[in-house]
C-alpha cells in the first residue's frame, strides 16, 4: 500500500504549474490537499507518472467576496459571490465568518466532510475537482448554482456547476486545465438553503445526500428552487423537476412532498453493502424533504427579517 | 530523491527522501520514531495522526517531501522531563487504552483540541473521536479522559 514511483513537481507559480501539467499530458495529476488522491495512490488505484504539487503557489488560498451589487440599491441580475481559492483548506472555510454569513450551508455541510485531520489538509477546490458523487461539496456547489474558474493553456474560463460534473469522478475540465477558484453565489434577499445526509457514522461516506436552495419573491412564493443529490448516481445530480414542482408555490407540505417524490423518481441508486437500493431511494425522499423544508424556512426568515434585501 | 529539512518535536532533521515516501514511513523508518502507528493507509483509521504546523493531519496522506520546512509534532514529543503529558496521564487513569495502537493518533487529536478555545462538550469530543478507530477498549474510557482535560 505505497504509491508507485512518480516524478514530483512543486511549482511556485500558476504559470509553472500549467506548464508542468501541459508537459505531463494525460500522465499528470494535480496534488492539492491529497485527501482523496493520496489514498488512491497508496492503493494504486491511480498511478500518474507526474505529480504536480500546487501547495507552494501563493495567492490561491483566499476566501473573499466578489461581484457587483455589494452596495445598497443594486440592480436586478447583479450577483455577489463567495470566492474560494483552490488551496483554501476545508477546515478554514468551515470556520470562516464570511462563509457563515454569505453561504451558511457550506460550513454546515463541511462539518461532515471526513474528519478534522482530513479537513485541515483537504481543499475545497480539490474536493470539487475530484467530483466524487458522494462528496458533499460538489452537491452544495450544484444546489447553490455556483461555478468554477479554471486556468489552462488557453487562459482562464468559467464553468457553471450544471456543466461541470459529467460522470464518475469526471469533470468537464480539459487536458492541462486546473481549477483555480470556486464561486458560490452569496446569499441575498429572501434566500435560504438546507442540507441533509445519512451516513453510517459521522464523517463516513453518506448513503444519500441532499442540498437545496430556495428563493422567495416579495409575496412569499417560491421564485426559484434548486435541489441537488449526492451518493445516489454516478455524479452529483441536479433535480430540475423538484424546482419545477415548487416554483410559484408557497413551499407548503404538499408541494414539498411532491418535490421529494420528484427527487425519488429522478434516481436509480445502486445496492451497496450497508444500504440496498430501495433504502437509498427512500432516503432520497426523506432527505430531499428535509433539505427543502429547511431552505424554505430560512428563506421565509429572511423575508420577514429584511424584505427583499 | 530530494533533500528535506524538517523540525520534528523541536529537533531539526535533514534527510534525502524518495519522492513517494509517505510522511508516516519517513517518521517511522527514516527517523526511527515508531510511536506514530500506521493502520489503514488511506486516512480512515486515524492511527497515524500527527500535528503539522500545529494542525492535526493524517501522516499517511502526506508525502515527506511536502513537509520540507515545516514543523511536525508526534507522540514522542508529548512527555517532558516532569513526566507524562496531562492527556497521557488522563488516558492512563481512565483505562483509555488497551493495545495502544490507536492511542498516539488520539493523543494528537486531543492535543489539537487542547489548543483550541474550549471547553469542548462531550458531543464534540465524541465527534472528533469518530475519526479514530479503536477496536479493543471501547470509547468510554477515552471520552472520559479527554473530557477531563479538554471538556467542560
Tab-separated table of C-alpha atoms in Angstrom:
chain	number	residue	atom	x	y	z
A	1	UNK	CA	0.000	0.000	0.000
A	2	UNK	CA	2.591	2.533	-1.137
A	3	UNK	CA	2.431	4.850	-4.133
A	4	UNK	CA	4.032	3.749	-7.389
A	5	UNK	CA	7.024	5.898	-8.377
A	6	UNK	CA	6.279	9.277	-9.939
A	7	UNK	CA	8.087	12.454	-10.860
A	8	UNK	CA	7.349	15.169	-8.316
A	9	UNK	CA	6.992	18.784	-9.397
A	10	UNK	CA	6.468	21.601	-6.931
A	11	UNK	CA	5.851	24.779	-8.973
A	12	UNK	CA	5.759	28.091	-7.141
A	13	UNK	CA	3.523	29.886	-9.644
A	14	UNK	CA	0.344	29.091	-11.553
A	15	UNK	CA	2.182	29.562	-14.876
A	16	UNK	CA	4.804	26.981	-13.900
A	17	UNK	CA	2.082	24.594	-12.750
A	18	UNK	CA	0.198	24.900	-16.034
A	19	UNK	CA	3.408	24.342	-17.977
A	20	UNK	CA	4.158	21.210	-15.929
A	21	UNK	CA	0.609	19.921	-16.489
A	22	UNK	CA	0.796	20.578	-20.208
A	23	UNK	CA	4.123	18.746	-20.482
A	24	UNK	CA	2.800	15.821	-18.466
A	25	UNK	CA	-0.353	15.489	-20.592
A	26	UNK	CA	-2.506	12.524	-19.602
A	27	UNK	CA	0.170	11.318	-17.202
A	28	UNK	CA	-0.056	14.326	-14.887
A	29	UNK	CA	-2.218	14.834	-11.809
A	30	UNK	CA	-2.634	17.899	-9.617
A	31	UNK	CA	-1.860	17.301	-5.934
A	32	UNK	CA	-3.679	19.804	-3.705
A	33	UNK	CA	-4.796	18.593	-0.247
A	34	UNK	CA	-4.272	14.989	-1.300
A	35	UNK	CA	-7.009	13.610	0.932
A	36	UNK	CA	-8.626	11.739	-1.979
A	37	UNK	CA	-5.668	11.427	-4.355
A	38	UNK	CA	-3.099	10.055	-1.884
A	39	UNK	CA	-5.394	7.190	-0.756
A	40	UNK	CA	-5.802	6.353	-4.448
A	41	UNK	CA	-2.018	6.479	-4.902
A	42	UNK	CA	-1.484	4.327	-1.807
A	43	UNK	CA	-3.947	1.733	-3.086
A	44	UNK	CA	-2.555	2.149	-6.598
A	45	UNK	CA	-5.990	2.933	-7.958
A	46	UNK	CA	-4.147	5.869	-9.503
A	47	UNK	CA	-0.548	5.811	-10.692
A	48	UNK	CA	0.198	9.066	-12.512
A	49	UNK	CA	3.789	9.387	-13.655
A	50	UNK	CA	3.905	13.102	-12.824
A	51	UNK	CA	2.512	14.677	-9.677
A	52	UNK	CA	2.177	18.466	-9.774
A	53	UNK	CA	2.039	19.635	-6.145
A	54	UNK	CA	0.351	23.053	-6.220
A	55	UNK	CA	0.689	23.741	-2.476
A	56	UNK	CA	3.604	26.154	-2.913
A	57	UNK	CA	1.651	28.517	-5.189
A	58	UNK	CA	0.841	31.651	-3.226
A	59	UNK	CA	-2.400	33.596	-3.531
A	60	UNK	CA	-4.597	30.568	-4.201
A	61	UNK	CA	-5.929	30.192	-0.671
A	62	UNK	CA	-8.077	33.314	-0.457
A	63	UNK	CA	-11.661	33.356	0.798
A	64	UNK	CA	-13.329	36.604	-0.285
A	65	UNK	CA	-16.465	38.084	-1.807
A	66	UNK	CA	-16.617	39.418	-5.302
A	67	UNK	CA	-19.140	40.921	-7.654
A	68	UNK	CA	-21.239	43.943	-8.307
A	69	UNK	CA	-24.094	44.993	-6.123
A	70	UNK	CA	-22.215	44.965	-2.870
A	71	UNK	CA	-23.596	48.410	-2.103
A	72	UNK	CA	-27.250	49.148	-1.451
A	73	UNK	CA	-29.601	49.678	-4.344
A	74	UNK	CA	-28.046	47.215	-6.741
A	75	UNK	CA	-29.941	46.404	-9.903
A	76	UNK	CA	-31.586	43.141	-10.852
A	77	UNK	CA	-29.296	40.407	-12.041
A	78	UNK	CA	-26.231	41.524	-10.116
A	79	UNK	CA	-24.724	38.650	-8.244
A	80	UNK	CA	-22.300	38.552	-5.409
A	81	UNK	CA	-20.097	35.523	-4.963
A	82	UNK	CA	-18.160	33.886	-2.188
A	83	UNK	CA	-14.891	33.151	-3.967
A	84	UNK	CA	-12.803	30.321	-2.580
A	85	UNK	CA	-9.282	29.804	-3.904
A	86	UNK	CA	-8.244	26.321	-4.947
A	87	UNK	CA	-5.892	25.949	-1.990
A	88	UNK	CA	-8.283	27.111	0.749
A	89	UNK	CA	-8.493	24.256	3.244
A	90	UNK	CA	-11.886	22.769	4.068
A	91	UNK	CA	-11.372	23.480	7.763
A	92	UNK	CA	-10.634	27.155	7.030
A	93	UNK	CA	-13.871	27.572	5.061
A	94	UNK	CA	-15.793	25.654	7.734
A	95	UNK	CA	-14.700	28.230	10.327
A	96	UNK	CA	-14.839	31.295	8.078
A	97	UNK	CA	-17.141	34.063	9.308
A	98	UNK	CA	-17.518	35.226	5.715
A	99	UNK	CA	-18.757	31.784	4.615
A	100	UNK	CA	-21.138	31.658	7.588
A	101	UNK	CA	-22.748	34.925	6.539
A	102	UNK	CA	-22.662	34.508	2.711
A	103	UNK	CA	-23.241	30.765	2.300
A	104	UNK	CA	-24.256	29.265	5.657
A	105	UNK	CA	-24.896	25.872	4.080
A	106	UNK	CA	-21.163	25.478	3.357
A	107	UNK	CA	-19.945	25.348	6.979
A	108	UNK	CA	-22.908	23.071	7.706
A	109	UNK	CA	-22.034	20.519	5.046
A	110	UNK	CA	-18.286	20.818	5.709
A	111	UNK	CA	-18.776	19.619	9.277
A	112	UNK	CA	-19.494	16.131	7.903
A	113	UNK	CA	-16.771	16.050	5.225
A	114	UNK	CA	-14.358	13.423	6.589
A	115	UNK	CA	-12.805	14.366	9.923
A	116	UNK	CA	-10.943	17.400	11.269
A	117	UNK	CA	-7.486	15.998	10.353
A	118	UNK	CA	-8.583	15.415	6.738
A	119	UNK	CA	-10.325	18.827	6.593
A	120	UNK	CA	-7.203	20.547	7.952
A	121	UNK	CA	-5.432	19.412	4.820
A	122	UNK	CA	-8.164	18.775	2.250
A	123	UNK	CA	-9.043	21.658	-0.048
A	124	UNK	CA	-12.421	22.907	-1.238
A	125	UNK	CA	-11.275	23.082	-4.859
A	126	UNK	CA	-9.714	19.628	-4.732
A	127	UNK	CA	-12.912	18.089	-3.450
A	128	UNK	CA	-14.910	19.688	-6.261
A	129	UNK	CA	-12.372	18.788	-8.965
A	130	UNK	CA	-12.290	15.201	-7.668
A	131	UNK	CA	-16.049	15.096	-8.344
A	132	UNK	CA	-16.798	12.183	-6.078
A	133	UNK	CA	-20.551	11.511	-6.440
A	134	UNK	CA	-20.639	11.032	-2.647
A	135	UNK	CA	-18.763	14.256	-1.907
A	136	UNK	CA	-20.719	16.944	-0.045
A	137	UNK	CA	-19.046	19.984	-1.621
A	138	UNK	CA	-19.900	19.133	-5.252
A	139	UNK	CA	-23.545	18.679	-4.204
A	140	UNK	CA	-23.512	22.064	-2.434
A	141	UNK	CA	-21.934	23.803	-5.447
A	142	UNK	CA	-24.655	22.330	-7.650
A	143	UNK	CA	-27.516	23.230	-5.295
A	144	UNK	CA	-26.298	26.801	-4.934
A	145	UNK	CA	-25.802	27.137	-8.694
A	146	UNK	CA	-22.135	28.080	-8.342
A	147	UNK	CA	-19.333	27.930	-10.831
A	148	UNK	CA	-15.618	27.239	-11.004
A	149	UNK	CA	-12.802	29.157	-12.607
A	150	UNK	CA	-10.258	27.032	-14.422
A	151	UNK	CA	-6.881	28.023	-15.834
A	152	UNK	CA	-5.335	26.291	-18.790
A	153	UNK	CA	-3.154	26.687	-21.844
A	154	UNK	CA	-5.801	28.937	-23.440
A	155	UNK	CA	-6.292	31.198	-20.437
A	156	UNK	CA	-8.955	31.323	-17.774
A	157	UNK	CA	-12.593	30.279	-18.231
A	158	UNK	CA	-15.602	29.671	-16.024
A	159	UNK	CA	-17.688	26.520	-15.918
A	160	UNK	CA	-21.132	26.537	-14.281
A	161	UNK	CA	-21.879	23.732	-11.838
A	162	UNK	CA	-24.569	22.375	-14.193
A	163	UNK	CA	-21.919	21.712	-16.849
A	164	UNK	CA	-19.101	20.639	-14.556
A	165	UNK	CA	-19.918	17.115	-13.405
A	166	UNK	CA	-20.048	14.804	-16.396
A	167	UNK	CA	-19.514	11.327	-14.963
A	168	UNK	CA	-17.964	9.210	-12.223
A	169	UNK	CA	-15.005	11.200	-10.800
A	170	UNK	CA	-15.077	13.178	-14.029
A	171	UNK	CA	-15.466	16.882	-14.706
A	172	UNK	CA	-15.528	18.856	-17.931
A	173	UNK	CA	-12.057	20.281	-17.253
A	174	UNK	CA	-9.894	19.808	-20.320
A	175	UNK	CA	-6.365	18.435	-20.646
A	176	UNK	CA	-3.839	20.707	-18.971
A	177	UNK	CA	-6.515	22.680	-17.120
A	178	UNK	CA	-6.555	23.271	-13.402
A	179	UNK	CA	-9.338	24.507	-11.121
A	180	UNK	CA	-8.191	27.781	-9.517
A	181	UNK	CA	-11.304	29.195	-7.832
A	182	UNK	CA	-14.775	28.104	-6.745
A	183	UNK	CA	-17.523	30.708	-6.853
A	184	UNK	CA	-20.571	30.217	-4.645
A	185	UNK	CA	-23.472	32.690	-5.066
A	186	UNK	CA	-23.699	34.706	-1.856
A	187	UNK	CA	-26.993	34.781	-0.011
A	188	UNK	CA	-29.009	37.872	-0.781
A	189	UNK	CA	-32.617	38.729	-0.163
A	190	UNK	CA	-35.148	36.072	0.764
A	191	UNK	CA	-32.921	33.106	0.023
A	192	UNK	CA	-32.412	30.013	2.160
A	193	UNK	CA	-30.550	26.748	1.891
A	194	UNK	CA	-30.703	23.343	3.525
A	195	UNK	CA	-28.512	20.287	3.827
A	196	UNK	CA	-29.218	16.740	4.983
A	197	UNK	CA	-27.478	13.395	4.732
A	198	UNK	CA	-27.451	9.942	6.259
A	199	UNK	CA	-24.101	8.218	6.800
A	200	UNK	CA	-23.311	5.078	8.787
A	201	UNK	CA	-21.077	7.096	11.144
A	202	UNK	CA	-20.092	10.755	11.435
A	203	UNK	CA	-17.576	11.545	8.701
A	204	UNK	CA	-18.164	8.360	6.686
A	205	UNK	CA	-19.280	8.412	3.074
A	206	UNK	CA	-23.015	9.038	3.085
A	207	UNK	CA	-25.689	6.680	1.752
A	208	UNK	CA	-27.508	9.700	0.341
A	209	UNK	CA	-27.061	13.482	0.426
A	210	UNK	CA	-29.493	16.308	-0.350
A	211	UNK	CA	-28.806	20.022	-0.585
A	212	UNK	CA	-31.354	22.665	-1.525
A	213	UNK	CA	-31.512	26.360	-2.200
A	214	UNK	CA	-34.763	28.319	-2.332
A	215	UNK	CA	-35.503	31.945	-3.264
A	216	UNK	CA	-38.823	33.606	-2.385
A	217	UNK	CA	-40.420	36.586	-4.098
A	218	UNK	CA	-41.882	39.501	-2.133
A	219	UNK	CA	-45.225	37.758	-1.715
A	220	UNK	CA	-43.563	34.669	-0.217
A	221	UNK	CA	-43.956	32.469	-3.283
A	222	UNK	CA	-41.022	30.359	-4.465
A	223	UNK	CA	-39.286	32.223	-7.277
A	224	UNK	CA	-36.647	29.547	-7.760
A	225	UNK	CA	-35.586	26.300	-6.109
A	226	UNK	CA	-32.630	24.036	-6.746
A	227	UNK	CA	-32.275	20.559	-5.303
A	228	UNK	CA	-29.093	18.507	-5.707
A	229	UNK	CA	-28.447	14.931	-4.601
A	230	UNK	CA	-25.270	13.033	-3.802
A	231	UNK	CA	-24.194	9.390	-3.456
A	232	UNK	CA	-27.142	8.064	-5.494
A	233	UNK	CA	-25.844	8.393	-9.064
A	234	UNK	CA	-22.523	8.323	-10.914
A	235	UNK	CA	-22.215	12.078	-10.311
A	236	UNK	CA	-23.742	14.803	-8.155
A	237	UNK	CA	-27.252	15.135	-9.541
A	238	UNK	CA	-29.428	18.215	-10.007
A	239	UNK	CA	-33.177	17.501	-9.932
A	240	UNK	CA	-34.778	20.194	-12.128
A	241	UNK	CA	-38.200	18.535	-11.690
A	242	UNK	CA	-38.140	19.380	-7.980
A	243	UNK	CA	-37.596	23.040	-8.799
A	244	UNK	CA	-40.409	22.926	-11.356
A	245	UNK	CA	-42.845	21.432	-8.844
A	246	UNK	CA	-42.028	24.084	-6.237
A	247	UNK	CA	-41.912	27.134	-8.492
A	248	UNK	CA	-44.778	29.549	-7.745
A	249	UNK	CA	-45.872	27.624	-4.656
A	250	UNK	CA	-45.598	28.749	-1.048
A	251	UNK	CA	-43.454	25.788	-0.099
A	252	UNK	CA	-46.196	24.138	1.935
A	253	UNK	CA	-46.105	20.445	2.828
A	254	UNK	CA	-47.964	19.048	-0.217
A	255	UNK	CA	-45.612	20.892	-2.598
A	256	UNK	CA	-42.548	19.784	-0.606
A	257	UNK	CA	-43.780	16.193	-0.693
A	258	UNK	CA	-44.320	16.388	-4.442
A	259	UNK	CA	-40.779	17.753	-4.870
A	260	UNK	CA	-39.374	14.937	-2.727
A	261	UNK	CA	-41.279	12.424	-4.862
A	262	UNK	CA	-39.812	14.036	-7.989
A	263	UNK	CA	-36.342	13.550	-6.467
A	264	UNK	CA	-37.076	9.874	-5.826
A	265	UNK	CA	-38.279	9.444	-9.390
A	266	UNK	CA	-35.076	11.026	-10.721
A	267	UNK	CA	-32.715	8.463	-9.208
A	268	UNK	CA	-31.942	4.829	-9.733
A	269	UNK	CA	-29.478	4.152	-6.915
A	270	UNK	CA	-27.325	1.031	-6.751
A	271	UNK	CA	-27.223	-1.537	-3.957
A	272	UNK	CA	-24.309	-1.266	-1.595
A	273	UNK	CA	-23.183	-3.470	1.271
A	274	UNK	CA	-24.908	-1.460	4.003
A	275	UNK	CA	-27.637	0.274	2.013
A	276	UNK	CA	-29.759	-1.554	-0.529
A	277	UNK	CA	-31.155	0.420	-3.472
A	278	UNK	CA	-34.665	0.597	-2.011
A	279	UNK	CA	-33.387	2.094	1.237
A	280	UNK	CA	-31.330	4.659	-0.645
A	281	UNK	CA	-34.332	5.669	-2.722
A	282	UNK	CA	-36.351	6.002	0.494
A	283	UNK	CA	-33.578	8.201	1.944
A	284	UNK	CA	-33.627	10.442	-1.131
A	285	UNK	CA	-37.274	11.260	-0.444
A	286	UNK	CA	-36.714	11.878	3.261
A	287	UNK	CA	-33.527	13.935	2.818
A	288	UNK	CA	-34.840	15.977	-0.114
A	289	UNK	CA	-37.854	16.860	2.052
A	290	UNK	CA	-35.639	17.853	4.979
A	291	UNK	CA	-33.267	19.967	2.889
A	292	UNK	CA	-36.110	21.746	1.089
A	293	UNK	CA	-38.098	22.327	4.282
A	294	UNK	CA	-35.019	23.840	5.926
A	295	UNK	CA	-34.330	26.012	2.862
A	296	UNK	CA	-37.923	27.317	2.745
A	297	UNK	CA	-37.900	28.051	6.488
A	298	UNK	CA	-34.643	30.013	6.248
A	299	UNK	CA	-35.801	31.922	3.186
A	300	UNK	CA	-39.050	32.879	4.975
A	301	UNK	CA	-36.994	34.007	7.960
A	302	UNK	CA	-35.008	36.308	5.658
A	303	UNK	CA	-38.209	37.601	4.085
A	304	UNK	CA	-39.672	38.584	7.462
A	305	UNK	CA	-36.355	39.993	8.595
A	306	UNK	CA	-35.417	42.294	5.805
A	307	UNK	CA	-37.889	42.277	2.967
A	308	UNK	CA	-36.232	41.777	-0.360
A	309	UNK	CA	-32.728	42.811	0.694
B	1	UNK	CA	15.489	11.750	-4.136
B	2	UNK	CA	15.007	15.155	-2.575
B	3	UNK	CA	16.630	16.874	0.329
B	4	UNK	CA	14.222	17.954	3.047
B	5	UNK	CA	14.652	19.805	6.291
B	6	UNK	CA	12.015	19.143	8.929
B	7	UNK	CA	11.591	20.170	12.543
B	8	UNK	CA	10.253	17.135	14.398
B	9	UNK	CA	9.383	17.627	18.078
B	10	UNK	CA	11.767	20.556	18.219
B	11	UNK	CA	14.779	18.850	16.584
B	12	UNK	CA	15.929	19.681	13.098
B	13	UNK	CA	16.365	16.755	10.702
B	14	UNK	CA	17.927	16.911	7.240
B	15	UNK	CA	17.381	13.847	5.066
B	16	UNK	CA	17.275	12.768	1.447
B	17	UNK	CA	13.984	11.018	0.741
B	18	UNK	CA	12.318	9.293	-2.169
B	19	UNK	CA	9.509	11.465	-3.586
B	20	UNK	CA	6.937	8.754	-2.905
B	21	UNK	CA	7.955	8.317	0.755
B	22	UNK	CA	4.886	8.874	2.960
B	23	UNK	CA	5.345	11.109	5.998
B	24	UNK	CA	4.263	8.200	8.230
B	25	UNK	CA	7.044	5.987	6.827
B	26	UNK	CA	9.538	8.843	6.986
B	27	UNK	CA	8.841	9.269	10.703
B	28	UNK	CA	8.928	5.555	11.476
B	29	UNK	CA	11.629	4.232	9.196
B	30	UNK	CA	13.900	7.186	8.464
B	31	UNK	CA	13.758	8.908	11.854
B	32	UNK	CA	13.015	5.820	13.960
B	33	UNK	CA	10.030	7.477	15.616
B	34	UNK	CA	7.733	4.463	15.813
B	35	UNK	CA	5.223	5.996	18.221
B	36	UNK	CA	3.186	7.059	15.189
B	37	UNK	CA	1.303	3.973	14.040
B	38	UNK	CA	0.174	3.001	10.563
B	39	UNK	CA	-3.225	1.356	10.219
B	40	UNK	CA	-5.269	1.673	7.061
B	41	UNK	CA	-3.007	3.913	4.961
B	42	UNK	CA	-5.948	5.651	3.389
B	43	UNK	CA	-6.880	8.196	6.006
B	44	UNK	CA	-9.756	6.376	7.687
B	45	UNK	CA	-8.400	4.868	10.909
B	46	UNK	CA	-6.617	7.893	12.387
B	47	UNK	CA	-3.719	5.901	13.900
B	48	UNK	CA	-1.072	7.916	12.018
B	49	UNK	CA	-2.375	11.369	13.038
B	50	UNK	CA	0.390	13.908	13.798
B	51	UNK	CA	0.490	17.697	14.053
B	52	UNK	CA	1.744	19.645	11.020
B	53	UNK	CA	2.485	23.236	11.994
B	54	UNK	CA	0.057	22.721	14.872
B	55	UNK	CA	-2.854	21.197	12.916
B	56	UNK	CA	-3.781	17.503	13.137
B	57	UNK	CA	-3.212	15.675	9.845
B	58	UNK	CA	-3.026	12.103	8.599
B	59	UNK	CA	0.674	11.377	8.074
B	60	UNK	CA	-0.202	8.524	5.671
B	61	UNK	CA	-1.812	11.048	3.315
B	62	UNK	CA	1.194	13.352	3.064
B	63	UNK	CA	4.426	12.878	1.202
B	64	UNK	CA	7.553	13.531	3.241
B	65	UNK	CA	8.718	15.965	0.542
B	66	UNK	CA	5.632	18.069	1.255
B	67	UNK	CA	6.682	18.849	4.834
B	68	UNK	CA	10.033	20.367	3.848
B	69	UNK	CA	10.468	23.457	6.030
B	70	UNK	CA	7.558	22.548	8.319
B	71	UNK	CA	7.216	21.579	11.951
B	72	UNK	CA	5.877	18.126	12.789
B	73	UNK	CA	4.860	17.004	16.283
B	74	UNK	CA	4.463	13.353	17.164
B	75	UNK	CA	3.516	11.445	20.301
B	76	UNK	CA	7.206	11.178	21.252
B	77	UNK	CA	7.250	14.908	21.917
B	78	UNK	CA	4.414	14.909	24.457
B	79	UNK	CA	6.042	13.665	27.658
B	80	UNK	CA	8.551	16.019	29.261
B	81	UNK	CA	11.216	15.654	31.950
B	82	UNK	CA	8.465	16.083	34.548
B	83	UNK	CA	6.658	13.022	33.260
B	84	UNK	CA	3.675	12.271	31.054
B	85	UNK	CA	1.558	14.911	29.320
B	86	UNK	CA	-1.727	15.580	31.200
B	87	UNK	CA	-3.644	13.885	28.343
B	88	UNK	CA	-1.447	10.777	28.623
B	89	UNK	CA	-1.967	10.783	32.400
B	90	UNK	CA	-5.719	11.027	31.941
B	91	UNK	CA	-5.857	8.155	29.427
B	92	UNK	CA	-3.813	6.046	31.846
B	93	UNK	CA	-6.080	6.874	34.770
B	94	UNK	CA	-9.310	6.211	32.871
B	95	UNK	CA	-8.093	2.967	31.265
B	96	UNK	CA	-8.419	4.698	27.911
B	97	UNK	CA	-6.202	2.229	26.103
B	98	UNK	CA	-5.591	-1.474	25.870
B	99	UNK	CA	-3.360	-2.465	22.935
B	100	UNK	CA	-2.436	1.189	22.399
B	101	UNK	CA	-2.376	1.106	18.603
B	102	UNK	CA	-4.882	3.952	18.219
B	103	UNK	CA	-3.566	5.923	21.197
B	104	UNK	CA	-0.848	8.002	19.531
B	105	UNK	CA	-3.282	9.321	16.941
B	106	UNK	CA	-5.985	10.023	19.523
B	107	UNK	CA	-3.460	11.932	21.626
B	108	UNK	CA	-2.501	14.181	18.713
B	109	UNK	CA	-6.163	14.999	18.001
B	110	UNK	CA	-6.628	15.693	21.724
B	111	UNK	CA	-3.555	17.957	21.775
B	112	UNK	CA	-5.033	19.913	18.854
B	113	UNK	CA	-8.324	20.233	20.784
B	114	UNK	CA	-6.494	21.378	23.915
B	115	UNK	CA	-5.021	24.229	21.879
B	116	UNK	CA	-8.442	25.421	20.684
B	117	UNK	CA	-10.872	27.655	22.510
B	118	UNK	CA	-12.675	25.339	24.894
B	119	UNK	CA	-14.200	23.788	26.798
B	120	UNK	CA	-15.380	21.054	24.414
B	121	UNK	CA	-18.697	19.307	25.026
B	122	UNK	CA	-18.875	15.512	25.302
B	123	UNK	CA	-20.750	15.532	21.986
B	124	UNK	CA	-17.883	17.447	20.329
B	125	UNK	CA	-15.300	15.096	21.834
B	126	UNK	CA	-17.190	12.082	20.501
B	127	UNK	CA	-17.456	13.696	17.084
B	128	UNK	CA	-13.701	14.351	16.969
B	129	UNK	CA	-13.041	10.764	18.089
B	130	UNK	CA	-15.138	9.445	15.206
B	131	UNK	CA	-12.006	9.966	13.106
B	132	UNK	CA	-10.081	7.482	15.264
B	133	UNK	CA	-10.891	3.816	15.215
B	134	UNK	CA	-10.294	1.904	18.461
B	135	UNK	CA	-11.075	-1.804	18.286
B	136	UNK	CA	-10.322	-3.018	21.799
B	137	UNK	CA	-11.007	-0.735	24.748
B	138	UNK	CA	-14.162	0.885	23.520
B	139	UNK	CA	-14.530	4.591	23.747
B	140	UNK	CA	-15.936	5.154	27.252
B	141	UNK	CA	-12.538	5.499	28.923
B	142	UNK	CA	-11.144	7.584	26.068
B	143	UNK	CA	-14.091	10.003	26.197
B	144	UNK	CA	-13.775	10.242	29.992
B	145	UNK	CA	-10.056	11.017	29.755
B	146	UNK	CA	-10.460	13.681	27.088
B	147	UNK	CA	-13.431	15.208	28.891
B	148	UNK	CA	-11.308	15.627	31.987
B	149	UNK	CA	-8.633	17.614	30.140
B	150	UNK	CA	-10.370	19.446	27.273
B	151	UNK	CA	-14.012	19.140	28.380
B	152	UNK	CA	-16.233	21.342	30.440
